[in-house]
Coordinates of C-alpha atoms and ligand atoms in Angstrom, one line a residue:
M1 CA 9.8 9.0 -5.5
N2 CA 11.3 5.4 -5.5
D3 CA 14.8 5.0 -7.0
L4 CA 13.6 3.4 -10.3
K5 CA 11.3 6.5 -11.0
M6 CA 13.9 8.9 -10.2
I7 CA 16.5 7.1 -12.3
E8 CA 14.1 6.7 -15.3
Q9 CA 12.9 10.1 -15.1
A10 CA 16.5 11.7 -15.1
L11 CA 17.7 9.2 -17.6
Y12 CA 15.1 10.0 -20.4
A13 CA 15.4 13.7 -20.0
Y14 CA 19.1 13.7 -20.6
V15 CA 18.5 12.8 -24.5
P16 CA 18.4 15.7 -26.6
S17 CA 15.0 16.5 -27.6
D18 CA 14.9 20.1 -29.0
Y19 CA 17.4 19.3 -31.8
E20 CA 15.5 19.4 -35.1
Y21 CA 18.3 17.4 -37.1
A22 CA 19.7 13.9 -36.6
K23 CA 16.1 12.7 -35.3
A24 CA 16.7 9.1 -36.1
L25 CA 19.8 9.2 -33.7
T26 CA 17.9 10.6 -30.7
D27 CA 14.9 8.3 -31.5
S28 CA 17.3 5.2 -31.6
M29 CA 19.0 6.6 -28.1
S30 CA 15.6 6.8 -26.4
Y31 CA 14.3 3.6 -28.0
S32 CA 16.9 1.5 -26.0
L33 CA 17.1 3.6 -23.0
E34 CA 13.3 3.4 -22.6
A35 CA 13.1 -0.3 -23.3
G36 CA 13.2 -1.2 -19.7
G37 CA 15.8 -3.0 -17.9
K38 CA 16.5 -3.7 -14.3
R39 CA 18.5 -0.6 -13.7
I40 CA 20.7 -2.5 -11.4
R41 CA 23.9 -0.4 -12.0
P42 CA 22.1 3.0 -11.2
R43 CA 20.4 1.6 -8.3
L44 CA 23.6 0.4 -6.8
V45 CA 25.1 4.0 -7.3
L46 CA 22.4 5.5 -5.2
E47 CA 22.3 2.7 -2.6
F48 CA 26.0 3.1 -1.9
A49 CA 25.9 6.8 -1.9
R50 CA 23.0 6.7 0.8
L51 CA 24.8 4.0 2.7
C52 CA 28.0 6.3 3.0
G53 CA 25.9 9.3 4.0
G54 CA 25.7 11.1 0.7
D55 CA 23.0 13.0 -1.3
E56 CA 21.3 10.8 -3.9
K57 CA 20.7 13.9 -6.0
A58 CA 24.2 14.5 -6.3
A59 CA 24.9 10.7 -7.2
L60 CA 21.9 10.7 -9.7
P61 CA 23.9 11.9 -12.8
F62 CA 26.7 9.5 -12.4
A63 CA 24.0 6.8 -12.0
C64 CA 22.3 7.9 -15.3
A65 CA 25.8 8.2 -17.0
L66 CA 26.6 4.6 -16.0
E67 CA 23.2 3.4 -17.5
M68 CA 24.1 5.1 -20.7
I69 CA 27.2 3.1 -20.9
H70 CA 25.6 -0.1 -20.2
T71 CA 22.9 0.5 -22.7
F72 CA 25.4 1.6 -25.3
S73 CA 27.2 -1.9 -24.5
L74 CA 23.8 -3.8 -25.0
I75 CA 23.1 -1.9 -28.5
H76 CA 26.5 -2.9 -29.8
D77 CA 26.6 -6.4 -28.2
D78 CA 23.4 -7.3 -30.4
L79 CA 25.0 -5.9 -33.7
P80 CA 25.6 -8.5 -36.3
C81 CA 29.5 -8.2 -35.9
M82 CA 29.0 -9.0 -32.3
D83 CA 26.4 -11.6 -30.9
D84 CA 24.0 -10.8 -33.8
D85 CA 20.8 -11.0 -31.5
D86 CA 17.4 -9.8 -32.8
M87 CA 15.6 -9.2 -29.3
R88 CA 16.6 -7.3 -26.3
R89 CA 14.7 -6.2 -23.2
G90 CA 11.6 -8.0 -25.0
K91 CA 11.7 -5.9 -27.9
P92 CA 13.4 -6.0 -31.3
S93 CA 17.1 -4.9 -31.1
N94 CA 18.1 -1.4 -31.9
H95 CA 19.5 -2.4 -35.3
K96 CA 16.5 -4.4 -36.2
V97 CA 14.4 -1.1 -35.8
F98 CA 16.9 1.7 -36.9
G99 CA 19.4 -0.2 -39.1
E100 CA 23.0 -1.0 -38.2
D101 CA 24.4 2.5 -39.0
I102 CA 22.1 4.3 -36.7
A103 CA 22.4 1.6 -34.0
L104 CA 26.2 2.0 -33.9
L105 CA 26.2 5.7 -33.8
A106 CA 23.3 5.6 -31.1
G107 CA 25.6 3.4 -28.9
D108 CA 28.7 6.0 -29.6
A109 CA 26.4 9.0 -28.9
L110 CA 25.2 7.2 -25.6
L111 CA 28.8 6.7 -24.5
S112 CA 29.6 10.3 -25.2
L113 CA 26.6 11.6 -23.3
A114 CA 27.6 9.6 -20.4
F115 CA 30.7 11.7 -20.1
E116 CA 29.0 15.0 -21.1
I117 CA 26.6 14.4 -18.1
A118 CA 29.3 13.4 -15.6
S119 CA 31.3 16.7 -16.2
A120 CA 28.2 19.1 -16.9
P121 CA 28.3 22.3 -14.9
E122 CA 25.2 21.3 -13.0
T123 CA 26.7 17.9 -11.9
V124 CA 29.8 19.8 -10.8
K125 CA 27.8 22.4 -8.9
N126 CA 25.9 19.6 -7.0
A127 CA 28.8 17.0 -6.5
G128 CA 31.8 19.1 -6.6
A129 CA 34.7 19.2 -9.2
E130 CA 36.9 16.4 -7.5
V131 CA 34.1 14.0 -7.1
C132 CA 33.2 14.6 -11.0
V133 CA 36.9 14.0 -12.0
R134 CA 37.1 10.9 -9.9
C135 CA 33.9 9.4 -11.4
V136 CA 34.9 10.3 -15.0
N137 CA 38.0 8.3 -14.2
I138 CA 36.1 5.3 -12.8
L139 CA 33.5 5.4 -15.8
S140 CA 36.3 5.5 -18.4
A141 CA 38.5 3.0 -16.7
Y142 CA 35.9 0.4 -16.1
C143 CA 34.2 0.9 -19.4
G144 CA 37.5 0.7 -21.5
A145 CA 40.4 -1.6 -22.7
T146 CA 41.0 -3.1 -19.1
G147 CA 37.3 -3.1 -18.2
M148 CA 34.1 -3.9 -20.1
I149 CA 35.4 -3.5 -23.6
G150 CA 38.5 -5.7 -22.7
G151 CA 36.3 -8.3 -21.3
Q152 CA 34.2 -8.3 -24.5
V153 CA 37.4 -9.0 -26.6
I154 CA 38.4 -11.9 -24.1
D155 CA 34.8 -13.1 -24.8
L156 CA 35.4 -13.0 -28.7
E157 CA 38.7 -14.7 -28.5
N158 CA 37.0 -17.6 -26.5
E159 CA 34.5 -18.4 -29.1
N160 CA 34.9 -21.8 -30.8
K161 CA 37.3 -23.1 -28.4
I162 CA 37.0 -24.8 -24.9
A163 CA 38.2 -21.9 -22.4
D164 CA 39.2 -22.7 -19.1
L165 CA 37.7 -21.4 -15.9
D166 CA 40.2 -18.8 -15.1
S167 CA 39.9 -17.3 -18.5
V168 CA 35.9 -17.4 -18.4
T169 CA 36.2 -15.8 -14.9
E170 CA 38.7 -13.1 -16.2
C171 CA 36.3 -12.2 -19.0
N172 CA 33.2 -11.9 -16.8
R173 CA 35.1 -9.9 -14.1
K174 CA 35.6 -7.5 -16.8
K175 CA 32.7 -7.7 -19.3
T176 CA 29.9 -8.0 -16.6
G177 CA 31.7 -7.2 -13.4
A178 CA 33.6 -3.9 -14.3
L179 CA 30.4 -1.7 -14.6
I180 CA 29.0 -3.3 -11.5
K181 CA 32.1 -2.3 -9.6
A182 CA 32.0 1.3 -11.2
A183 CA 28.4 1.6 -9.7
C184 CA 29.4 0.6 -6.2
E185 CA 32.6 2.6 -6.2
M186 CA 31.0 5.9 -7.7
G187 CA 28.3 5.7 -5.1
C188 CA 31.0 5.6 -2.4
V189 CA 33.1 8.5 -4.1
C190 CA 29.8 10.7 -4.4
A191 CA 29.5 10.5 -0.7
G192 CA 33.1 11.0 0.3
A193 CA 33.8 7.5 1.7
D194 CA 37.0 6.5 3.0
K195 CA 39.4 3.8 1.5
K196 CA 38.2 1.0 3.7
Q197 CA 34.5 1.7 2.7
I198 CA 35.4 1.8 -1.0
A199 CA 37.4 -1.5 -0.7
A200 CA 34.4 -3.1 1.0
A201 CA 32.0 -1.7 -1.8
R202 CA 34.5 -3.2 -4.3
L203 CA 34.5 -6.7 -2.6
F204 CA 30.6 -6.5 -2.6
A205 CA 30.8 -5.8 -6.3
E206 CA 33.2 -8.5 -7.4
N207 CA 31.1 -11.0 -5.7
I208 CA 27.9 -10.1 -7.0
G209 CA 29.4 -9.5 -10.4
I210 CA 30.5 -13.0 -10.8
A211 CA 27.2 -14.4 -9.2
F212 CA 25.2 -12.1 -11.8
Q213 CA 27.0 -13.7 -14.8
I214 CA 26.6 -17.2 -13.4
V215 CA 23.0 -16.4 -13.2
D216 CA 23.0 -15.3 -16.8
D217 CA 24.6 -18.3 -17.8
I218 CA 22.1 -20.6 -16.1
L219 CA 19.1 -18.7 -17.5
D220 CA 20.5 -19.0 -21.0
V221 CA 19.9 -22.7 -20.6
T222 CA 17.0 -22.8 -18.4
S223 CA 14.8 -19.8 -19.2
T224 CA 12.5 -18.9 -22.3
D225 CA 13.0 -16.0 -24.8
E226 CA 9.8 -14.7 -23.5
E227 CA 10.9 -14.6 -19.9
L228 CA 14.4 -13.4 -20.6
G229 CA 13.4 -10.8 -23.4
K230 CA 16.3 -12.0 -25.5
P231 CA 17.0 -15.3 -27.2
V232 CA 18.1 -18.1 -25.0
G233 CA 20.7 -20.7 -26.0
S234 CA 22.8 -18.0 -27.5
D235 CA 26.0 -19.3 -25.6
E236 CA 25.7 -22.7 -26.9
E237 CA 24.9 -21.1 -30.7
N238 CA 27.9 -19.0 -30.3
N239 CA 30.1 -22.1 -29.1
K240 CA 31.0 -20.3 -25.8
S241 CA 32.3 -21.9 -22.8
T242 CA 30.4 -20.8 -19.9
Y243 CA 30.1 -21.4 -16.1
V244 CA 27.2 -23.9 -16.8
S245 CA 29.2 -25.6 -19.5
L246 CA 32.5 -25.9 -17.5
L247 CA 30.7 -26.6 -14.0
G248 CA 27.2 -27.8 -14.5
I249 CA 24.0 -26.2 -13.3
E250 CA 24.1 -27.6 -9.5
E251 CA 27.6 -26.5 -8.9
C252 CA 26.7 -23.0 -10.5
K253 CA 23.8 -22.7 -8.2
R254 CA 26.1 -23.4 -5.2
R255 CA 28.6 -20.7 -6.4
V256 CA 25.9 -18.1 -6.7
D257 CA 24.8 -18.7 -3.0
K258 CA 28.3 -18.6 -1.8
L259 CA 29.2 -15.4 -3.7
T260 CA 26.2 -13.7 -2.7
G261 CA 26.7 -14.6 1.0
E262 CA 30.4 -13.3 0.6
A263 CA 28.9 -10.1 -1.0
I264 CA 26.6 -9.7 1.9
E265 CA 29.5 -10.1 4.5
A266 CA 31.4 -7.3 2.8
L267 CA 28.7 -5.1 3.8
E268 CA 29.5 -5.5 7.6
L269 CA 32.1 -2.9 7.4
F270 CA 29.4 -0.3 6.9
N271 CA 27.7 1.4 10.0
G272 CA 24.4 2.5 8.1
D273 CA 21.6 0.4 7.1
T274 CA 22.5 -2.3 4.5
S275 CA 19.2 -4.0 4.4
S276 CA 18.0 -3.0 1.0
L277 CA 21.6 -3.7 -0.6
K278 CA 21.2 -7.2 1.1
E279 CA 17.8 -7.6 -0.4
L280 CA 19.2 -6.5 -3.9
A281 CA 22.0 -8.9 -3.7
L282 CA 19.5 -11.9 -2.8
S283 CA 17.0 -10.8 -5.4
L284 CA 19.8 -10.8 -8.2
S285 CA 20.7 -14.4 -7.0
K286 CA 17.2 -15.5 -7.6
R287 CA 16.2 -13.4 -10.7
T288 CA 14.5 -14.9 -13.6
N289 CA 15.4 -12.3 -16.3
Ligands
LIG1 C1 32.0 -2.5 -29.9 C2 33.2 -0.4 -28.9 C3 32.4 -1.5 -28.7 C4 32.0 -1.9 -27.5 C5 31.1 -3.0 -27.2 C6 29.6 -4.8 -26.6 C7 30.5 -4.7 -25.6 C8 31.4 -3.5 -25.8 C9 30.5 -5.1 -24.4 C10 29.5 -6.2 -23.9 C11 29.0 -6.0 -22.6 C12 27.9 -6.9 -22.4 C13 26.8 -7.1 -23.3 C14 28.2 -7.6 -21.2 C15 27.2 -8.4 -20.7 C16 26.7 -8.0 -19.4 C17 25.3 -8.3 -19.3 C18 25.0 -9.6 -18.3 C19 24.3 -7.6 -19.7 C20 22.9 -7.6 -19.3 O1 22.7 -6.8 -18.0 P1 21.4 -6.8 -17.3 O2 20.8 -8.1 -17.0 O3 20.4 -6.1 -18.4 O4 21.6 -5.9 -16.0 P2 19.2 -5.1 -18.4 O5 18.4 -5.3 -19.7 O6 18.3 -5.6 -17.1 O7 19.7 -3.8 -18.2

């Protein structure tokens, strides 16, 4: 089975289906989880686990937990109190279908489910207690106040003003980069990687994390709603400083290529086959959605 199939099969099965109450909540959670998405973060977990000689089955729950957290962040990001977007992954946003109250709670429940999965007896049996504790620590730290959620707050603070490049970079290192770093790091931890391997994985993640956000900013001005599956032009509408508004499109493209090259260089430390990670990094730099 390929990674995408394996991830999606496991992901969907984690949502409680035998609970007769709160059906709107589980429907809302499944709606966003099953709406597609590139599954970059869980794929990175599996890639790094394999590269470091680990068992992908043991890494799979952590890959799913991370995608749950990512999906929670997208549901909350679309709410009227945040970006107020009506479309996500080519479909109406969660709150447009289930209402703001259920969408908010579905996001909360996905966040909670992530930690339930990462600490479940079955996960502990396959990955070992120490790996589980380390992954729970990575998930919570990179999601929280000094990670993705902190980045979102910097983003809110930067609205309606011209932010400088350092502030935009700090925001994106956290808002977008933190979960990408969590993915690469957890993959290594699952496989018992050493400190040098973890440091190289972090370097790879930092570079593709920023490149990923620069591409996101480019697509927000060059793509269409249909291709992106969400409204384009939202950065300008929300009066946000972005890499494109600060550097221009040509310089942005140059930086994406440079960062992607540096990410690929970071992989040289590993002895195993890094070809699929190289391909993934290159495809992200050229993505159209
Ligand atoms: C309100 C408690 C609370 C938390 C919310 C909203 C939020 C925290 C964080 C925002 C995180 C966010 C939306 C970051 C943007 C990152 C980004 C580029 C997302 C799109 O990722 P893709 O392209 O999406 O991987 P797919 O759909 O492919 O999964």
